[in-house]
């Protein structure tokens, strides 16, 4: 491992001028609950979740994530979305996560989503160093691949 990186996939544009980027698609977010919380025929509402433990990602900044209508009490704060996903899957609480992160778990019915509109203007981006001309040439191929893969998840 040389410590170099050709591309980074993140959910916001870079703030550093030497980094070029291309925005791809709007990132959809969902309210998710553990499978064991849902029984047959039972409708779980956002209001009922406010009484249950909320698993928060440490970077859920209220200025970015417009969650003012989700006034839940945080039971656990984790520093990775993968950790949040695992905590929900294991029944520790509910959360708000990117749809792309839980797509397979939803299909496998290991977690469930609750109908609720999450308004966020977050777009997946591909970053690369401007000075690396070889990366610029490959970036359009990578962006096309990622967009195609995302479109297949819909």
PDB file of C-alpha atoms in Angstrom:
ATOM      1  CA  UNK A   1       0.000   0.000   0.000  1.00  0.00           C
ATOM      2  CA  UNK A   2       1.533   3.281  -1.098  1.00  0.00           C
ATOM      3  CA  UNK A   3      -0.859   5.621   0.672  1.00  0.00           C
ATOM      4  CA  UNK A   4      -2.130   7.054  -2.593  1.00  0.00           C
ATOM      5  CA  UNK A   5      -5.745   7.134  -3.672  1.00  0.00           C
ATOM      6  CA  UNK A   6      -7.135   7.558  -7.160  1.00  0.00           C
ATOM      7  CA  UNK A   7     -10.803   8.240  -6.385  1.00  0.00           C
ATOM      8  CA  UNK A   8     -13.030   8.831  -3.388  1.00  0.00           C
ATOM      9  CA  UNK A   9     -16.804   8.392  -3.304  1.00  0.00           C
ATOM     10  CA  UNK A  10     -18.485  10.701  -0.808  1.00  0.00           C
ATOM     11  CA  UNK A  11     -21.794  12.485  -0.290  1.00  0.00           C
ATOM     12  CA  UNK A  12     -20.707  16.093  -0.635  1.00  0.00           C
ATOM     13  CA  UNK A  13     -18.526  18.288  -2.859  1.00  0.00           C
ATOM     14  CA  UNK A  14     -14.935  18.938  -1.761  1.00  0.00           C
ATOM     15  CA  UNK A  15     -13.910  22.192  -0.119  1.00  0.00           C
ATOM     16  CA  UNK A  16     -10.273  21.901  -1.185  1.00  0.00           C
ATOM     17  CA  UNK A  17      -9.515  23.510  -4.600  1.00  0.00           C
ATOM     18  CA  UNK A  18      -6.909  20.887  -5.664  1.00  0.00           C
ATOM     19  CA  UNK A  19      -9.671  18.267  -5.595  1.00  0.00           C
ATOM     20  CA  UNK A  20     -11.910  17.949  -8.645  1.00  0.00           C
ATOM     21  CA  UNK A  21     -15.294  16.260  -8.413  1.00  0.00           C
ATOM     22  CA  UNK A  22     -18.418  15.249 -10.244  1.00  0.00           C
ATOM     23  CA  UNK A  23     -21.816  15.038  -8.588  1.00  0.00           C
ATOM     24  CA  UNK A  24     -23.765  11.916  -9.445  1.00  0.00           C
ATOM     25  CA  UNK A  25     -27.191  11.348  -7.929  1.00  0.00           C
ATOM     26  CA  UNK A  26     -29.252  12.613  -5.036  1.00  0.00           C
ATOM     27  CA  UNK A  27     -28.794  10.376  -2.070  1.00  0.00           C
ATOM     28  CA  UNK A  28     -32.129   9.079  -0.761  1.00  0.00           C
ATOM     29  CA  UNK A  29     -32.435   8.605   3.001  1.00  0.00           C
ATOM     30  CA  UNK A  30     -34.870   6.366   4.883  1.00  0.00           C
ATOM     31  CA  UNK A  31     -36.174   5.892   8.392  1.00  0.00           C
ATOM     32  CA  UNK A  32     -35.387   2.258   9.269  1.00  0.00           C
ATOM     33  CA  UNK A  33     -36.363  -0.039  12.119  1.00  0.00           C
ATOM     34  CA  UNK A  34     -35.241  -3.503  13.218  1.00  0.00           C
ATOM     35  CA  UNK A  35     -37.228  -6.387  11.717  1.00  0.00           C
ATOM     36  CA  UNK A  36     -38.219  -7.650  15.167  1.00  0.00           C
ATOM     37  CA  UNK A  37     -40.097  -4.400  15.866  1.00  0.00           C
ATOM     38  CA  UNK A  38     -42.579  -5.050  13.064  1.00  0.00           C
ATOM     39  CA  UNK A  39     -45.307  -7.601  13.596  1.00  0.00           C
ATOM     40  CA  UNK A  40     -47.744  -8.721  10.914  1.00  0.00           C
ATOM     41  CA  UNK A  41     -50.375  -6.108  10.163  1.00  0.00           C
ATOM     42  CA  UNK A  42     -48.948  -3.580  12.604  1.00  0.00           C
ATOM     43  CA  UNK A  43     -48.401  -0.063  11.278  1.00  0.00           C
ATOM     44  CA  UNK A  44     -45.490   1.713  12.916  1.00  0.00           C
ATOM     45  CA  UNK A  45     -45.606   5.485  12.768  1.00  0.00           C
ATOM     46  CA  UNK A  46     -42.962   8.142  13.201  1.00  0.00           C
ATOM     47  CA  UNK A  47     -44.809   9.304  16.307  1.00  0.00           C
ATOM     48  CA  UNK A  48     -44.518   5.851  17.908  1.00  0.00           C
ATOM     49  CA  UNK A  49     -40.790   5.770  17.157  1.00  0.00           C
ATOM     50  CA  UNK A  50     -40.200   8.908  19.240  1.00  0.00           C
ATOM     51  CA  UNK A  51     -40.588   6.707  22.325  1.00  0.00           C
ATOM     52  CA  UNK A  52     -37.988   4.198  21.131  1.00  0.00           C
ATOM     53  CA  UNK A  53     -34.164   4.403  21.109  1.00  0.00           C
ATOM     54  CA  UNK A  54     -32.700   6.433  18.244  1.00  0.00           C
ATOM     55  CA  UNK A  55     -29.305   5.475  16.798  1.00  0.00           C
ATOM     56  CA  UNK A  56     -27.556   8.601  15.517  1.00  0.00           C
ATOM     57  CA  UNK A  57     -24.587   8.933  13.213  1.00  0.00           C
ATOM     58  CA  UNK A  58     -22.191  11.453  14.747  1.00  0.00           C
ATOM     59  CA  UNK A  59     -22.233  13.602  11.610  1.00  0.00           C
ATOM     60  CA  UNK A  60     -26.007  14.040  11.585  1.00  0.00           C
ATOM     61  CA  UNK A  61     -25.753  17.795  11.743  1.00  0.00           C
ATOM     62  CA  UNK A  62     -29.203  19.418  12.052  1.00  0.00           C
ATOM     63  CA  UNK A  63     -28.052  22.148   9.634  1.00  0.00           C
ATOM     64  CA  UNK A  64     -27.497  19.535   6.908  1.00  0.00           C
ATOM     65  CA  UNK A  65     -30.012  16.892   7.922  1.00  0.00           C
ATOM     66  CA  UNK A  66     -33.396  18.563   8.211  1.00  0.00           C
ATOM     67  CA  UNK A  67     -34.693  16.296  10.978  1.00  0.00           C
ATOM     68  CA  UNK A  68     -36.538  18.864  13.070  1.00  0.00           C
ATOM     69  CA  UNK A  69     -39.689  16.769  12.909  1.00  0.00           C
ATOM     70  CA  UNK A  70     -37.797  13.783  14.327  1.00  0.00           C
ATOM     71  CA  UNK A  71     -37.410  14.839  17.942  1.00  0.00           C
ATOM     72  CA  UNK A  72     -36.301  11.453  19.232  1.00  0.00           C
ATOM     73  CA  UNK A  73     -33.968  10.976  22.135  1.00  0.00           C
ATOM     74  CA  UNK A  74     -30.603   9.642  21.030  1.00  0.00           C
ATOM     75  CA  UNK A  75     -29.769   6.352  22.731  1.00  0.00           C
ATOM     76  CA  UNK A  76     -26.493   5.698  20.912  1.00  0.00           C
ATOM     77  CA  UNK A  77     -24.181   7.777  18.712  1.00  0.00           C
ATOM     78  CA  UNK A  78     -21.836   5.983  16.324  1.00  0.00           C
ATOM     79  CA  UNK A  79     -19.069   7.265  14.080  1.00  0.00           C
ATOM     80  CA  UNK A  80     -19.859   5.131  11.040  1.00  0.00           C
ATOM     81  CA  UNK A  81     -23.008   4.538   9.043  1.00  0.00           C
ATOM     82  CA  UNK A  82     -22.072   0.868   8.844  1.00  0.00           C
ATOM     83  CA  UNK A  83     -22.174   0.802  12.649  1.00  0.00           C
ATOM     84  CA  UNK A  84     -25.582   2.507  12.613  1.00  0.00           C
ATOM     85  CA  UNK A  85     -26.836  -0.073  10.104  1.00  0.00           C
ATOM     86  CA  UNK A  86     -25.536  -2.908  12.293  1.00  0.00           C
ATOM     87  CA  UNK A  87     -27.111  -1.447  15.442  1.00  0.00           C
ATOM     88  CA  UNK A  88     -30.510  -1.209  13.744  1.00  0.00           C
ATOM     89  CA  UNK A  89     -30.202  -4.699  12.254  1.00  0.00           C
ATOM     90  CA  UNK A  90     -29.410  -6.064  15.713  1.00  0.00           C
ATOM     91  CA  UNK A  91     -32.446  -4.412  17.286  1.00  0.00           C
ATOM     92  CA  UNK A  92     -30.775  -1.655  19.297  1.00  0.00           C
ATOM     93  CA  UNK A  93     -32.937   1.125  17.864  1.00  0.00           C
ATOM     94  CA  UNK A  94     -34.129   2.953  14.770  1.00  0.00           C
ATOM     95  CA  UNK A  95     -32.318   5.459  12.596  1.00  0.00           C
ATOM     96  CA  UNK A  96     -32.104   7.492   9.412  1.00  0.00           C
ATOM     97  CA  UNK A  97     -29.696   6.051   6.830  1.00  0.00           C
ATOM     98  CA  UNK A  98     -28.911   6.257   3.103  1.00  0.00           C
ATOM     99  CA  UNK A  99     -31.107   3.936   1.063  1.00  0.00           C
ATOM    100  CA  UNK A 100     -28.089   2.601  -0.816  1.00  0.00           C
ATOM    101  CA  UNK A 101     -26.592   1.427   2.498  1.00  0.00           C
ATOM    102  CA  UNK A 102     -29.575  -0.763   3.423  1.00  0.00           C
ATOM    103  CA  UNK A 103     -30.940  -1.802   0.034  1.00  0.00           C
ATOM    104  CA  UNK A 104     -30.056  -5.491   0.450  1.00  0.00           C
ATOM    105  CA  UNK A 105     -31.200  -5.638   4.093  1.00  0.00           C
ATOM    106  CA  UNK A 106     -34.595  -4.257   3.076  1.00  0.00           C
ATOM    107  CA  UNK A 107     -34.956  -6.873   0.346  1.00  0.00           C
ATOM    108  CA  UNK A 108     -33.975  -9.609   2.810  1.00  0.00           C
ATOM    109  CA  UNK A 109     -36.478  -8.189   5.362  1.00  0.00           C
ATOM    110  CA  UNK A 110     -33.767  -7.907   8.026  1.00  0.00           C
ATOM    111  CA  UNK A 111     -34.900  -4.306   8.556  1.00  0.00           C
ATOM    112  CA  UNK A 112     -37.932  -2.302   7.482  1.00  0.00           C
ATOM    113  CA  UNK A 113     -38.409   1.277   6.369  1.00  0.00           C
ATOM    114  CA  UNK A 114     -41.095   3.572   7.726  1.00  0.00           C
ATOM    115  CA  UNK A 115     -42.839   5.979   5.385  1.00  0.00           C
ATOM    116  CA  UNK A 116     -41.474   9.420   6.089  1.00  0.00           C
ATOM    117  CA  UNK A 117     -40.043  12.049   3.781  1.00  0.00           C
ATOM    118  CA  UNK A 118     -36.496  13.049   4.617  1.00  0.00           C
ATOM    119  CA  UNK A 119     -35.587  16.270   2.813  1.00  0.00           C
ATOM    120  CA  UNK A 120     -31.865  16.481   2.232  1.00  0.00           C
ATOM    121  CA  UNK A 121     -29.900  17.917  -0.613  1.00  0.00           C
ATOM    122  CA  UNK A 122     -27.016  15.461  -0.483  1.00  0.00           C
ATOM    123  CA  UNK A 123     -25.495  14.122  -3.683  1.00  0.00           C
ATOM    124  CA  UNK A 124     -23.014  11.334  -4.137  1.00  0.00           C
ATOM    125  CA  UNK A 125     -19.775  12.668  -5.602  1.00  0.00           C
ATOM    126  CA  UNK A 126     -16.595  11.226  -7.034  1.00  0.00           C
ATOM    127  CA  UNK A 127     -13.420  13.120  -6.093  1.00  0.00           C
ATOM    128  CA  UNK A 128      -9.949  13.025  -7.677  1.00  0.00           C
ATOM    129  CA  UNK A 129      -6.857  15.209  -7.649  1.00  0.00           C
ATOM    130  CA  UNK A 130      -6.914  17.832 -10.409  1.00  0.00           C
ATOM    131  CA  UNK A 131      -3.188  17.443 -11.082  1.00  0.00           C
ATOM    132  CA  UNK A 132      -3.626  13.775 -11.991  1.00  0.00           C
ATOM    133  CA  UNK A 133      -4.693  13.879 -15.627  1.00  0.00           C
ATOM    134  CA  UNK A 134      -4.990  10.095 -15.796  1.00  0.00           C
ATOM    135  CA  UNK A 135      -7.659  10.235 -13.082  1.00  0.00           C
ATOM    136  CA  UNK A 136      -9.653  12.832 -15.020  1.00  0.00           C
ATOM    137  CA  UNK A 137      -9.827  10.470 -17.996  1.00  0.00           C
ATOM    138  CA  UNK A 138     -11.075   7.586 -15.834  1.00  0.00           C
ATOM    139  CA  UNK A 139     -13.516   9.671 -13.799  1.00  0.00           C
ATOM    140  CA  UNK A 140     -16.257   9.657 -16.438  1.00  0.00           C
ATOM    141  CA  UNK A 141     -16.101   5.848 -16.649  1.00  0.00           C
ATOM    142  CA  UNK A 142     -16.290   5.519 -12.873  1.00  0.00           C
ATOM    143  CA  UNK A 143     -19.169   7.995 -12.679  1.00  0.00           C
ATOM    144  CA  UNK A 144     -21.049   6.157 -15.415  1.00  0.00           C
ATOM    145  CA  UNK A 145     -20.532   2.817 -13.641  1.00  0.00           C
ATOM    146  CA  UNK A 146     -21.739   4.206 -10.296  1.00  0.00           C
ATOM    147  CA  UNK A 147     -24.779   5.871 -11.840  1.00  0.00           C
ATOM    148  CA  UNK A 148     -25.723   2.619 -13.637  1.00  0.00           C
ATOM    149  CA  UNK A 149     -25.326   0.592 -10.452  1.00  0.00           C
ATOM    150  CA  UNK A 150     -27.466   3.064  -8.508  1.00  0.00           C
ATOM    151  CA  UNK A 151     -30.165   3.084 -11.194  1.00  0.00           C
ATOM    152  CA  UNK A 152     -30.429  -0.711 -10.914  1.00  0.00           C
ATOM    153  CA  UNK A 153     -31.241  -0.399  -7.200  1.00  0.00           C
ATOM    154  CA  UNK A 154     -34.431   1.544  -7.878  1.00  0.00           C
TER     155      UNK A 154
END
